[in-house]
XYZ file of C-alpha atoms in Angstrom:
129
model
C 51.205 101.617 116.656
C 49.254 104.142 114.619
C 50.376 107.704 115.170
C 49.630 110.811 113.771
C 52.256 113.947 113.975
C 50.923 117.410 114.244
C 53.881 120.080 112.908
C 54.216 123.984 113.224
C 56.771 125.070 110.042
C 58.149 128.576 108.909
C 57.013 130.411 105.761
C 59.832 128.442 104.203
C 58.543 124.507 105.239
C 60.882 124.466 108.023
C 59.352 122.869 111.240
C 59.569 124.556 114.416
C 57.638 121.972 116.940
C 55.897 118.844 116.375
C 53.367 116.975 118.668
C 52.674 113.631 118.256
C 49.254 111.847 119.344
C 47.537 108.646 118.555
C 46.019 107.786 115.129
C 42.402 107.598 116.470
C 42.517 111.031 118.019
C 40.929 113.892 116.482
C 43.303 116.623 115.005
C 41.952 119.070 117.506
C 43.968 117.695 120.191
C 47.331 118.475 118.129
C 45.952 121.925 117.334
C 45.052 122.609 121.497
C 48.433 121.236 121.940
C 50.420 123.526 119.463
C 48.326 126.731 120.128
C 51.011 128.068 123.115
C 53.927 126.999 120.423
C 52.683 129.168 117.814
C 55.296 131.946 116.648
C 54.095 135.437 115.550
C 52.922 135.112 112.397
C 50.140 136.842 109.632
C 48.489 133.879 108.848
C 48.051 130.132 109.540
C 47.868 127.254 107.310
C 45.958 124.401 108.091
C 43.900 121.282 106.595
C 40.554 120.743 107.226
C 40.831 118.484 110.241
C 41.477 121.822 112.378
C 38.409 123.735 111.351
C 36.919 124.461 114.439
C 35.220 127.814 115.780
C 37.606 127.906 118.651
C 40.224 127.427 116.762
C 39.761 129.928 114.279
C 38.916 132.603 117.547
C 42.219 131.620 119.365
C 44.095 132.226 116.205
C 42.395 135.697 116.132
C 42.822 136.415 119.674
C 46.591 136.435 118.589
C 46.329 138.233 115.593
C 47.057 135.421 113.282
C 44.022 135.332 110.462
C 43.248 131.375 109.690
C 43.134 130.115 105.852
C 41.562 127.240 106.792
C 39.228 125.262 104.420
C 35.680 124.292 106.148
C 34.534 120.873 106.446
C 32.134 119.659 104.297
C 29.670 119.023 106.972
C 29.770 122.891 107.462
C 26.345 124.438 107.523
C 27.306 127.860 106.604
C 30.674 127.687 104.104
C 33.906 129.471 105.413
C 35.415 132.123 103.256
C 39.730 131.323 102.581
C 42.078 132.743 100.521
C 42.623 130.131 97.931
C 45.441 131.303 96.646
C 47.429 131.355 99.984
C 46.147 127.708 100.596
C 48.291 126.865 97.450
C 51.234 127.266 99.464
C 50.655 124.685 101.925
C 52.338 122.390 99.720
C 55.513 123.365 101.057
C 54.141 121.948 104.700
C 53.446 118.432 102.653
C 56.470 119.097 100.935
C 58.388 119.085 104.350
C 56.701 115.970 105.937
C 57.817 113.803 102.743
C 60.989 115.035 103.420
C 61.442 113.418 106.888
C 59.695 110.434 105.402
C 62.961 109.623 103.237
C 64.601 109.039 106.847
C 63.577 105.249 106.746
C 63.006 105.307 110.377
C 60.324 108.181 110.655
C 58.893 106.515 107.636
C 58.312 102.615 108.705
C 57.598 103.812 112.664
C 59.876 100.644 114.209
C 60.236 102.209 117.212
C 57.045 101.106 119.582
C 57.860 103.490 121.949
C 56.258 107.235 121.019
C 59.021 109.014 123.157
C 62.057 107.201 120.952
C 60.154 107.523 118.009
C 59.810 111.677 118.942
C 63.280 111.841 119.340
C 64.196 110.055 115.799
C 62.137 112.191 114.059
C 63.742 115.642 115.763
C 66.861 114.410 114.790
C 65.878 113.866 111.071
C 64.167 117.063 110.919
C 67.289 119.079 112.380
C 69.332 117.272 110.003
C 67.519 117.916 107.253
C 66.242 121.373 108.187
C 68.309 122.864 110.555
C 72.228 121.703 109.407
């Protein structure tokens, strides 16, 4: 019943897909999964779950630059703009939002596809109307 939800937004915190997998899996299976979603866009926001050298070249390959933090198990640090990785918050921001919805929040649903389709309703609710 653990889940974990993977989320492209806007500039503004406004999500444009979501991808949900299990809570065991490794957050490079949401970012594989999201990769064809991704809109044009100057650069890409992400935790540090989704550093990953292919990662970071696919992004380039489509002319979106990564501000992605390394992990700490890095070898050789990776260079961010700090600054821009301030404004993540608004990504956080948006996923607390859908949490008010008490249904996205406690995850009663034990099926993933009824559960997906509660929280795209909440998020077009809040979001989108």
């Amino acid at each position: 019943m653990n889940t974990k939800l993977h989320a492209i937004t806007d500039a503004n915190g406004r999500p444009l897909s979501f991808f949900i997998t299990a809570g065991q899996i490794s957050d490079y299976t949401g970012a594989a999964a999201l990769l064809d979603d991704l809109p044009k866009a100057q650069w890409m926001l992400a935790d540090r779950g989704y550093d990953a050298e292919w990662f970071r070249d696919a992004l380039e390959q489509k002319g979106i630059k990564p501000c992605i933090p390394g992990r700490k198990s890095r070898s050789i640090p990776v260079k961010y703009d700090k600054r821009r990785y301030k404004r993540r918050n608004r990504i956080e921001i948006m996923f607390g939002r859908l949490k008010d919805w008490r249904r996205v929040a406690t995850r009663y649903d034990r099926c993933p596809t009824v559960f997906f389709a509660a929280l795209a309703l909440a998020a077009t609710v809040l979001f989108w109307l």
